[in-house]
Short mmCIF file of C-alpha atoms and ligand atoms in Angstrom, two decimals:
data_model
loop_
_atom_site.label_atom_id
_atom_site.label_comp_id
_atom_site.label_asym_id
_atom_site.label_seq_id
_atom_site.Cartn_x
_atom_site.Cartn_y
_atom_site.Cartn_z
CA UNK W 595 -3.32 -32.16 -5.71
CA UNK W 596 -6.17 -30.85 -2.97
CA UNK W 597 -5.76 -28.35 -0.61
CA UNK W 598 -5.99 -29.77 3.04
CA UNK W 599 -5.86 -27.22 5.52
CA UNK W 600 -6.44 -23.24 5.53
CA UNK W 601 -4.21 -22.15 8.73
CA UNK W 602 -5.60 -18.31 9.83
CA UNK W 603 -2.16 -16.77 11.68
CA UNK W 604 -2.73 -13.91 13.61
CA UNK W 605 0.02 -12.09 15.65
CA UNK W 606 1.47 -8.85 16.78
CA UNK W 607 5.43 -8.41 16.24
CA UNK W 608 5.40 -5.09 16.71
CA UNK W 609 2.15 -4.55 15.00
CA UNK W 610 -0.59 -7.05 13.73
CA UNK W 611 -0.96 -9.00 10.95
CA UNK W 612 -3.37 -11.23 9.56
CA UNK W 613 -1.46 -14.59 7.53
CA UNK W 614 -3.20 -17.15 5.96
CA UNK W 615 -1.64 -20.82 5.42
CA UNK W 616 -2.74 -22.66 2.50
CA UNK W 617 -1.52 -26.29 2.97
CA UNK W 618 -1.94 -29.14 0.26
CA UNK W 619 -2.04 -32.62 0.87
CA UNK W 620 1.82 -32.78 -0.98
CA UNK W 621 3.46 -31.03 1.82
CA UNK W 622 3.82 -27.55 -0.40
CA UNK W 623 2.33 -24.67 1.08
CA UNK W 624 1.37 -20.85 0.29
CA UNK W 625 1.39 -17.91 1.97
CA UNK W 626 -1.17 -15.20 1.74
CA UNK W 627 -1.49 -11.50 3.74
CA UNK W 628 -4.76 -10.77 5.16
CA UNK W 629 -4.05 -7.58 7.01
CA UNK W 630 -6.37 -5.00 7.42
CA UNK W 631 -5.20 -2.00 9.83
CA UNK W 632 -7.91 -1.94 12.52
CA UNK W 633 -10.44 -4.34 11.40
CA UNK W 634 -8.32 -7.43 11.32
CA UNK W 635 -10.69 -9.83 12.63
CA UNK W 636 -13.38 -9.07 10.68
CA UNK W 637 -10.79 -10.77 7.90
CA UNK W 638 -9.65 -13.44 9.59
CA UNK W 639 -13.30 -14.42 10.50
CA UNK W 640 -14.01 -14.37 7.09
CA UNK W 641 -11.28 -16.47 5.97
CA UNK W 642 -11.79 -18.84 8.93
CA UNK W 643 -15.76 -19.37 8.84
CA UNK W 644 -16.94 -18.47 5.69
CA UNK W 645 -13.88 -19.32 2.93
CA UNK W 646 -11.88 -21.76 4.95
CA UNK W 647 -14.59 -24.67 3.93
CA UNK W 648 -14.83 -23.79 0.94
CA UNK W 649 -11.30 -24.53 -0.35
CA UNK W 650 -11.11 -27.98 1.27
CA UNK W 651 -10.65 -30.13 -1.19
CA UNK W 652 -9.95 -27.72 -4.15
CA UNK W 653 -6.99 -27.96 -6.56
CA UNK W 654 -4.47 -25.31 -5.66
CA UNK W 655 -3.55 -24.90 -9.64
CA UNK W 656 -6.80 -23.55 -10.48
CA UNK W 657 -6.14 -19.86 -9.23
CA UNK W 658 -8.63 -18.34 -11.75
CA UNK W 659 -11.51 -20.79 -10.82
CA UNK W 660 -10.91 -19.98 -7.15
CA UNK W 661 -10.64 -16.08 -7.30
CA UNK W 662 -14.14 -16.09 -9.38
CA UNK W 663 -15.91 -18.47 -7.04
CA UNK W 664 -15.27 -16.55 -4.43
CA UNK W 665 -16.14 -13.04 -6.09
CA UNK W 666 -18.93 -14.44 -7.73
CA UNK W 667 -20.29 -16.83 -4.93
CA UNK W 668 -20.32 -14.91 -2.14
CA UNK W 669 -22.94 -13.19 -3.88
CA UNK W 670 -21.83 -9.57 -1.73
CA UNK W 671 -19.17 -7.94 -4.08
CA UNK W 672 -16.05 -6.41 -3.19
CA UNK W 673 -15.59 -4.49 0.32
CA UNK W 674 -12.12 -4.27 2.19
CA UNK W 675 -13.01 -7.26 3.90
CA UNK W 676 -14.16 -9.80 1.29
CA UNK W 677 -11.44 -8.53 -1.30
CA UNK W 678 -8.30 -8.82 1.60
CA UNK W 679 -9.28 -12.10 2.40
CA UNK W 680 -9.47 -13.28 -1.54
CA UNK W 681 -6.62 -11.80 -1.70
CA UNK W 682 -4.79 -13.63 0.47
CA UNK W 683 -5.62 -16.83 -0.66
CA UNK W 684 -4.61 -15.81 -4.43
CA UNK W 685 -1.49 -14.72 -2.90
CA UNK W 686 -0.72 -17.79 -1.16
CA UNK W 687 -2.09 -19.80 -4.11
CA UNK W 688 0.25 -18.09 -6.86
CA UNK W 689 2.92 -18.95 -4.09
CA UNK W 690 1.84 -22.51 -3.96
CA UNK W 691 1.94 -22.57 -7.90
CA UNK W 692 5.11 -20.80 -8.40
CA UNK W 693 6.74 -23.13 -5.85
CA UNK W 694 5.25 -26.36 -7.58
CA UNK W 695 7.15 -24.91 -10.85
CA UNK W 696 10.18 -24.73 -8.66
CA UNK W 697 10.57 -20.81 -9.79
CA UNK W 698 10.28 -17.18 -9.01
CA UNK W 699 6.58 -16.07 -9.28
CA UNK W 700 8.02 -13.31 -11.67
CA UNK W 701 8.42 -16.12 -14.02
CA UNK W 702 4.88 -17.31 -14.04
CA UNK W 703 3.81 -13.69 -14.73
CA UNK W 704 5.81 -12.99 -17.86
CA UNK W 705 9.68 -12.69 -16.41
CA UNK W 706 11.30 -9.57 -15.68
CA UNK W 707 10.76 -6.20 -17.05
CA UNK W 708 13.50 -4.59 -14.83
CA UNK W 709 16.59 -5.39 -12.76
CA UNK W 710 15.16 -3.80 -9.55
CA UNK W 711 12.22 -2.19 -8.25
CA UNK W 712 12.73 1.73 -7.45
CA UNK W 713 11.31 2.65 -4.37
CA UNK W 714 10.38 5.47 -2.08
CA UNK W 715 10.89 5.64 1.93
CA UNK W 716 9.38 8.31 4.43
CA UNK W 717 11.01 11.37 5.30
CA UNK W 718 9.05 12.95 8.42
CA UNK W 719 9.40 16.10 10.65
CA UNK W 720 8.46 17.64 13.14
CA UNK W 721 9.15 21.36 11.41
CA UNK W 722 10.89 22.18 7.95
CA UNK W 723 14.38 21.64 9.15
CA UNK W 724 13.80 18.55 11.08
CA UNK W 725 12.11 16.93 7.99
CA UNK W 726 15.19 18.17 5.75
CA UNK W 727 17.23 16.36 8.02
CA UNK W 728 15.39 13.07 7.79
CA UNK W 729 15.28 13.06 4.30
CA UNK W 730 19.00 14.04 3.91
CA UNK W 731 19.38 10.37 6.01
CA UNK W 732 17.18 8.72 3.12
CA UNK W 733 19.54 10.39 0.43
CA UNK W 734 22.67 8.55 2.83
CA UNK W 735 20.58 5.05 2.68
CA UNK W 736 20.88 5.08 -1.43
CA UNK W 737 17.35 6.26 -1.83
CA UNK W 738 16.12 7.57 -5.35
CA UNK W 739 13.01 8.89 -4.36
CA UNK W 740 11.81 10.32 -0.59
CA UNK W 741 8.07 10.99 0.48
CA UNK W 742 8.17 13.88 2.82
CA UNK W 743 5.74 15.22 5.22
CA UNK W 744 6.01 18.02 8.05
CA UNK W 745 4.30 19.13 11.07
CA UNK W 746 2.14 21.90 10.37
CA UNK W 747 2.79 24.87 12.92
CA UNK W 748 -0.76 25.41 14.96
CA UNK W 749 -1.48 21.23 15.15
CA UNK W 750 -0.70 19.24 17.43
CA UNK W 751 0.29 16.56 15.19
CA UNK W 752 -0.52 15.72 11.53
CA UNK W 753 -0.59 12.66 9.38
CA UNK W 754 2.62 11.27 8.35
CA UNK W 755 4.98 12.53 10.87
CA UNK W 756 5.80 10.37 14.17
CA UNK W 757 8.48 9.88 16.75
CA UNK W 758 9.47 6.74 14.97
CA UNK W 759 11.31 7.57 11.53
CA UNK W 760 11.68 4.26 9.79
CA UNK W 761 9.34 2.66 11.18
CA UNK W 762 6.57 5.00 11.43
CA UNK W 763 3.21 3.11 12.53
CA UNK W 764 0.04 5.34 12.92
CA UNK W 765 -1.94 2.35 14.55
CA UNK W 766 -2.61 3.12 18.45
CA UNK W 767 -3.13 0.08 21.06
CA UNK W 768 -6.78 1.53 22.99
CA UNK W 769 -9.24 3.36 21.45
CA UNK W 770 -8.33 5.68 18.73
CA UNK W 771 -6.42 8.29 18.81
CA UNK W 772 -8.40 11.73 17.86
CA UNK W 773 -6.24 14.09 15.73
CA UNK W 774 -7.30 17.78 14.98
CA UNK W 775 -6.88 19.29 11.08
CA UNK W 776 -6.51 22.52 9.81
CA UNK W 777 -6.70 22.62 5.80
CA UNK W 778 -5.61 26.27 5.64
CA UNK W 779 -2.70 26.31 8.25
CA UNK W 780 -1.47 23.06 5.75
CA UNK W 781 -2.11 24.80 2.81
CA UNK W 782 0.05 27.11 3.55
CA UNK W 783 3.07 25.15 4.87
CA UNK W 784 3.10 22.88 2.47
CA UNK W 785 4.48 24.78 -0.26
CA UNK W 786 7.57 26.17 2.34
CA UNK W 787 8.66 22.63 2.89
CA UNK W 788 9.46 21.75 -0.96
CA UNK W 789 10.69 25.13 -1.42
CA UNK W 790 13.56 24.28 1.27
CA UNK W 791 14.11 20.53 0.14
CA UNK W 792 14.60 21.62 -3.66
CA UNK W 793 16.85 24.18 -2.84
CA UNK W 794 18.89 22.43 -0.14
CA UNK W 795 18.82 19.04 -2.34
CA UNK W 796 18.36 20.08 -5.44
CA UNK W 797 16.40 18.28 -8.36
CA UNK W 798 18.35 14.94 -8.18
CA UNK W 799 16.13 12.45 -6.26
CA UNK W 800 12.44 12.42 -6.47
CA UNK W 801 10.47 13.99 -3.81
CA UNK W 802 6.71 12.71 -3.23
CA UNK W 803 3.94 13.98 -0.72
CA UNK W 804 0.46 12.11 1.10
CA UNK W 805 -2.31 14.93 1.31
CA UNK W 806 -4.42 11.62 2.67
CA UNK W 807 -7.80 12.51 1.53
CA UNK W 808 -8.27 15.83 3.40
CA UNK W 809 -8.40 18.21 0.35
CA UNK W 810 -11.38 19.21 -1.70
CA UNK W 811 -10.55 19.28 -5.58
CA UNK W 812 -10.02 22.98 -5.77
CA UNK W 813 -7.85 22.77 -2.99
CA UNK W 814 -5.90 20.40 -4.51
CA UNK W 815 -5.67 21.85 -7.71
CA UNK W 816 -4.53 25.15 -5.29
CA UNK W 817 -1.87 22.66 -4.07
CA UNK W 818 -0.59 21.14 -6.97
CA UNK W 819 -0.08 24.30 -8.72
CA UNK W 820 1.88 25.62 -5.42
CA UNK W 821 4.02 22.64 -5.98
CA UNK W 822 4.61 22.57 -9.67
CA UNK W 823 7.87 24.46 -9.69
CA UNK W 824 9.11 21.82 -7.16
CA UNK W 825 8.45 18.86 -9.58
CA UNK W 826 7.08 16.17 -7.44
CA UNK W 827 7.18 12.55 -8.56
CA UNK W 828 3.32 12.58 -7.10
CA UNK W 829 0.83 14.13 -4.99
CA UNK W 830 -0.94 11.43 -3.19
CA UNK W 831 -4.67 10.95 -2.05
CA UNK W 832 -5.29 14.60 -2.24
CA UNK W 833 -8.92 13.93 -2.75
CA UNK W 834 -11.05 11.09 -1.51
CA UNK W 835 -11.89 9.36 -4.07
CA UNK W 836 -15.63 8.17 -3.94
CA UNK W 837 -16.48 10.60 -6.54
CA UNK W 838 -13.88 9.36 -9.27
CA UNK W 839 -15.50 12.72 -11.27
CA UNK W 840 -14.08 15.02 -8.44
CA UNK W 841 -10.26 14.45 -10.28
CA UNK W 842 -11.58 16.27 -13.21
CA UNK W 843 -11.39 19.49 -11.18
CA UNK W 844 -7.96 19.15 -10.01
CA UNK W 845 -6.53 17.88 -13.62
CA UNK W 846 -7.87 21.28 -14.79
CA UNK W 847 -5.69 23.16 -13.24
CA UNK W 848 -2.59 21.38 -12.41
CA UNK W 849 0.37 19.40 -13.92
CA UNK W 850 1.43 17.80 -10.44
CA UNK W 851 0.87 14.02 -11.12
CA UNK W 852 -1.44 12.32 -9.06
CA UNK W 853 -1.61 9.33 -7.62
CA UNK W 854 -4.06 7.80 -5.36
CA UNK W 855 -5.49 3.84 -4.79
CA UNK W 856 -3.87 2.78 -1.68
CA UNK W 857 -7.77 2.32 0.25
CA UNK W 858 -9.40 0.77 -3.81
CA UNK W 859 -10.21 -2.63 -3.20
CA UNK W 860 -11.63 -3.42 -6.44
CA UNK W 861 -10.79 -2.13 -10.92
CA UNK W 862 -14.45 -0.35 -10.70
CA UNK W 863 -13.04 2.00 -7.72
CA UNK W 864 -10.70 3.31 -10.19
CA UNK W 865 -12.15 2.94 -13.91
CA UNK W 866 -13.60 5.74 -14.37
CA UNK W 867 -10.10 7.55 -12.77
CA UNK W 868 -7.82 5.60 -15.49
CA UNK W 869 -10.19 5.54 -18.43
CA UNK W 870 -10.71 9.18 -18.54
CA UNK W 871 -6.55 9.70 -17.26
CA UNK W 872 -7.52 11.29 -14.19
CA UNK W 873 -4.43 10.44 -12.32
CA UNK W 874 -0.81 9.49 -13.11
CA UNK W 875 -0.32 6.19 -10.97
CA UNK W 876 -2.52 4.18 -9.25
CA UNK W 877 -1.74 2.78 -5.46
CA UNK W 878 -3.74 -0.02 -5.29
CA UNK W 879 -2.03 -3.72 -4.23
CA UNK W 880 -1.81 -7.01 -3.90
CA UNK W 881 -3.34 -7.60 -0.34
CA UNK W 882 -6.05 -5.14 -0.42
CA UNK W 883 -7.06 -5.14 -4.32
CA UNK W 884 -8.30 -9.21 -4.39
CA UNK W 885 -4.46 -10.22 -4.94
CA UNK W 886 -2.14 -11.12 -8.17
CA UNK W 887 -4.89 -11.93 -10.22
CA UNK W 888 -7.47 -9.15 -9.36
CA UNK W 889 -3.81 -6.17 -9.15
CA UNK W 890 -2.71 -7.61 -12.96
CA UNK W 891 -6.40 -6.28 -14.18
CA UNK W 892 -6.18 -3.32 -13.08
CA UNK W 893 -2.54 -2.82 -14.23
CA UNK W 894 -3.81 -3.66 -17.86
CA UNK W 895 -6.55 -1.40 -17.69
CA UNK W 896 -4.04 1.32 -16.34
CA UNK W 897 -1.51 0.38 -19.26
CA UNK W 898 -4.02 1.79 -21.97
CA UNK W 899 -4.19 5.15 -20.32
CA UNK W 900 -0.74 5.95 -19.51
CA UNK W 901 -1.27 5.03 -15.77
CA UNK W 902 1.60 3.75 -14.07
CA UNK W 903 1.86 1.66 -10.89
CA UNK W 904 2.30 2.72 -6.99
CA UNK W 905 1.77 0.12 -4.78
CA UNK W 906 0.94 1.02 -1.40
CA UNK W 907 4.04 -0.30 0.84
CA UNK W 908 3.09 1.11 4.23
CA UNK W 909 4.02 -1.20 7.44
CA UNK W 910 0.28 -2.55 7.82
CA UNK W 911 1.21 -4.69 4.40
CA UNK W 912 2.81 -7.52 6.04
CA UNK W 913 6.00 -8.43 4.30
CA UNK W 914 3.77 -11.55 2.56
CA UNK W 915 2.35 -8.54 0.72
CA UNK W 916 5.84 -6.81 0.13
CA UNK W 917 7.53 -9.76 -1.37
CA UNK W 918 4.33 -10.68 -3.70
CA UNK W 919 4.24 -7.16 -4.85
CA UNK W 920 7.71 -7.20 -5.65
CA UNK W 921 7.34 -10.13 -7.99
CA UNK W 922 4.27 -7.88 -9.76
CA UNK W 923 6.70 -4.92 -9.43
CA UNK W 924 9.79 -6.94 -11.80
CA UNK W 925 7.41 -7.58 -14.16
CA UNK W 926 4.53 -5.20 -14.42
CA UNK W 927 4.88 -3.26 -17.71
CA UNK W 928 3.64 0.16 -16.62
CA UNK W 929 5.54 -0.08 -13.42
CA UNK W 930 6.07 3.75 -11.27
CA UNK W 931 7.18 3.36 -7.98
CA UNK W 932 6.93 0.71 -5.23
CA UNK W 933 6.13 2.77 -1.39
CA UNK W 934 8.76 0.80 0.75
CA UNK W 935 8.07 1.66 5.17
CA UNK W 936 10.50 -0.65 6.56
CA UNK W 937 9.09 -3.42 8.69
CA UNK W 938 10.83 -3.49 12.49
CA UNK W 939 13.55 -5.91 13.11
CA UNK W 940 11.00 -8.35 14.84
CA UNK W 941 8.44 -8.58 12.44
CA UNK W 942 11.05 -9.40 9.56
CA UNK W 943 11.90 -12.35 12.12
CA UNK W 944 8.41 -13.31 12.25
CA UNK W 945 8.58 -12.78 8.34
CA UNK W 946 11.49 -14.65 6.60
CA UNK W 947 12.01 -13.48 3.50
CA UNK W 948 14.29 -13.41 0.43
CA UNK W 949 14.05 -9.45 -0.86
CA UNK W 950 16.50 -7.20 -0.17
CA UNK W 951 17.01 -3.72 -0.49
CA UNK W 952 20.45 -1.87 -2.23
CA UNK W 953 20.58 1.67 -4.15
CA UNK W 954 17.57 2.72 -4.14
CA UNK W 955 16.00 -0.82 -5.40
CA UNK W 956 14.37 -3.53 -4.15
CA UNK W 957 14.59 -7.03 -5.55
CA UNK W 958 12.65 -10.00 -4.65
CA UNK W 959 15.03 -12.77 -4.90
CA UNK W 960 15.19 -15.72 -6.94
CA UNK W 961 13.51 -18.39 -4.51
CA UNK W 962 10.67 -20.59 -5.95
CA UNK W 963 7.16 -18.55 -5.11
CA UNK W 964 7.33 -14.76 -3.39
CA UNK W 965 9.90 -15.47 -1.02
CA UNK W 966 8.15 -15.16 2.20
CA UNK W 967 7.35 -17.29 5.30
CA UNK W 968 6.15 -16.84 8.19
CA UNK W 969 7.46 -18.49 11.48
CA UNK W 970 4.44 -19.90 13.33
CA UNK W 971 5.98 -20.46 16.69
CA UNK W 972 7.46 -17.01 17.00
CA UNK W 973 4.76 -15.27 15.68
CA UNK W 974 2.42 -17.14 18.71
CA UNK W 975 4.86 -15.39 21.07
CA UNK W 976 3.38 -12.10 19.69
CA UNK W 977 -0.62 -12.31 20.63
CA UNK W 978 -2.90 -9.89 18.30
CA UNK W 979 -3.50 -6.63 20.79
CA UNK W 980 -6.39 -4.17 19.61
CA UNK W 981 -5.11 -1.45 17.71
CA UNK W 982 -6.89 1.47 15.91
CA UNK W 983 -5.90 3.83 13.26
CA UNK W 984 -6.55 7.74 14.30
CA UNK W 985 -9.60 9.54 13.49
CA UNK W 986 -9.39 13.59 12.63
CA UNK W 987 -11.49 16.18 13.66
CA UNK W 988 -11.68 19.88 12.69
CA UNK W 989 -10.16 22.94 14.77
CA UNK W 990 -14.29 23.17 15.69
CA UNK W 991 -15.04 19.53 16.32
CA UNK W 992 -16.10 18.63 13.21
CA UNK W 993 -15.52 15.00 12.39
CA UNK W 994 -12.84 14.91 9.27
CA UNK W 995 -11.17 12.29 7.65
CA UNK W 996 -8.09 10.95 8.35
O1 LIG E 970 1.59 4.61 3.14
C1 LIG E 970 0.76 5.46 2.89
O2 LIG E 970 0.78 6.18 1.90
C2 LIG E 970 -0.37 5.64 3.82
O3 LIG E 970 -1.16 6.51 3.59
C3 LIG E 970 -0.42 4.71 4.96
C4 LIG E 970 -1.82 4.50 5.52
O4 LIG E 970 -2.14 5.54 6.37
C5 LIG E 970 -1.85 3.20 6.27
O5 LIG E 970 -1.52 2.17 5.40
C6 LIG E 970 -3.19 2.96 6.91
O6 LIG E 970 -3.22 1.70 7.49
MG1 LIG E 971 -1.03 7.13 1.52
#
């Protein structure tokens, strides 16, 4: 069996997406995400000119061969870029494989560990009480665990909270958007806004909170001691993590777990993080962490350190990513949590697929390979438009992160 034909999808239902096509010369075909938010022809352009070629030719069955001739022989390791558009085609080839077996690509990765996948949605609000009445919606929808964020009074807007509630997309069409940050005014909300959701909802569903990257460890540990009597299932990204050794500083003084991973693209962007058990759960996934096979390494390192799994589940993942992740999900044995942003009504039309979502679980369905497809003639209906993600300055005009 050869592959025959790498197809490079791009479209915009709603929001873009990168898709690769992997096509053999028996008919059977794979589907792979190659979405990166903001840069997404940089990927396809990789995928198209530069890995594309290479494939033709190859044996679809040989996923390991593939993944390490690419890593190895591009000679430039890992980068968002290069590891999204490996990813991809491991995605679509574990789809090819699992389809070729005529089952469930949870099979092929050991069977199932669970009966569903527990997930988490996105509470947002514009003030305390607004955001208490999102999340009581999320309780109504069956949801076991809630991320929350607020607006923080004194800034104009903040990361996290948006008009749109379920399907919140940070992405602008233009030029980016430039946001202004405060750490201190946060700070001190921050702590106000579990206060009121524990004692409105009490301790029953998990609550879960995005800092995304704007702390500096002591502020962190500052905020994860705030929130220890409110018990959150995480604190995400409170720290860019570059310096892996910067953790240390919040693990000193704080019992909030901590998650981070969603930007990693690679196991050495978080060794040093799980080997010395700097954080609880790590976020990386399928699309953006060099796909099945590069995500199942750095689960296994995780699994000797009492790190569980997080994948990042925001909208940008195209729902190629969602259903492959939900395969890894069922059977990854140090699973945590899987982040679930719903996609919009359009772009699961673009996006056929076979998971589904009841009580508080997802479950990826029982077709042969992830599940997902993508329809090529609708998606050309939706043309890629340029879109950036926001950038963040301080109150003084300091470029921040975002
Ligand atoms: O889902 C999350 O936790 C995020 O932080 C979402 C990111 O901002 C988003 O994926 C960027 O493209
Ligand atoms: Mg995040």
């Amino acid at each position: 069996m050869k592959i025959i034909d790498t197809k490079i999808i791009v479209c915009c239902p709603d929001r873009n997406f990168v898709t690769l096509k992997l096509i053999t010369d028996e008919g059977v075909y794979g589907i792979g995400d190659a979405t990166l938010n903001g840069r997404e022809l940089a990927v396809a352009a990789y995928l198209q000119d530069h890995i594309g070629p290479c494939l033709l030719g190859r044996d679809p069955g040989q996923i390991e061969d593939i993944w390490q001739y690419l890593y190895r022989g591009a000679y430039w390791r890992r980068g968002p870029v290069t590891m999204t558009a490996i990813a991809a085609v491991d995605t679509a080839l574990w789809d090819i494989k699992a389809k070729l077996a005529g089952m469930p690509l949870y099979q092929l990765l050991g069977g199932k560990s669970r009966n569903g996948v527990m997930v988490y949605g996105h509470a947002n609000g514009t003030d305390i009480a607004h955001t208490a009445d999102e999340v009581a919606k999320y309780i109504d929808m069956g949801y076991r665990a809630i991320r929350a964020q607020c607006g923080i009074p004194g800034l104009p807007s903040t990361y996290g909270v948006s008009k749109d509630k379920l399907f919140y997309e940070p992405a602008d069409a233009g030029l980016p958007a430039e946001n202004l940050w405060s750490t201190e005014k946060y700070l001190h909300h921050i702590p106000k806004l579990f206060d009121h959701l524990r004692d409105k909802f009490g301790f029953e569903h998990h609550l879960l909170h995005d800092a995304h990257h704007r702390l500096t460890p002591i502020e962190a540990a500052q905020l994860g001691k705030a929130l220890e009597p409110y018990k959150l299932f995480w604190l995400e990204d409170a720290v860019v993590a570059d310096n892996q050794a910067g953790f240390r500083r919040i693990r000193e003084h704080t019992t909030t777990p901590l998650a981070v991973g969603e930007v990693f693209n690679s196991i050495w962007d978080a060794k040093q993080l799980i080997e010395e058990q700097l954080i609880d759960y790590i976020r990386a996934t399928v699309t953006h962490a060099g796909g099945i096979t590069h995500l199942r390494r750095i689960a296994d390192l995780a699994s000797l350190y009492h790190v569980r799994t997080g994948c990042h589940g925001a909208t940008d993942l195209s729902p190629a990513t969602m259903g492959a992740a939900l395969h890894f999900d069922l059977w990854v044995p140090n699973f945590g949590i899987q982040e679930y942003m719903r996609h919009t009504p359009l772009t699961d039309e673009v996006f056929p697929h076979d998971y589904s979502f009841a009580d508080g679980y997802l479950t990826p369905g029982d077709k042969p390979g992830h599940g997902v497809d993508i329809d090529e003639k609708l998606a050309a209906k939706h043309p890629y438009k340029r879109a950036y993600l926001p950038v963040n300055r301080l109150l003084d005009g300091t470029m921040f992160n975002w």
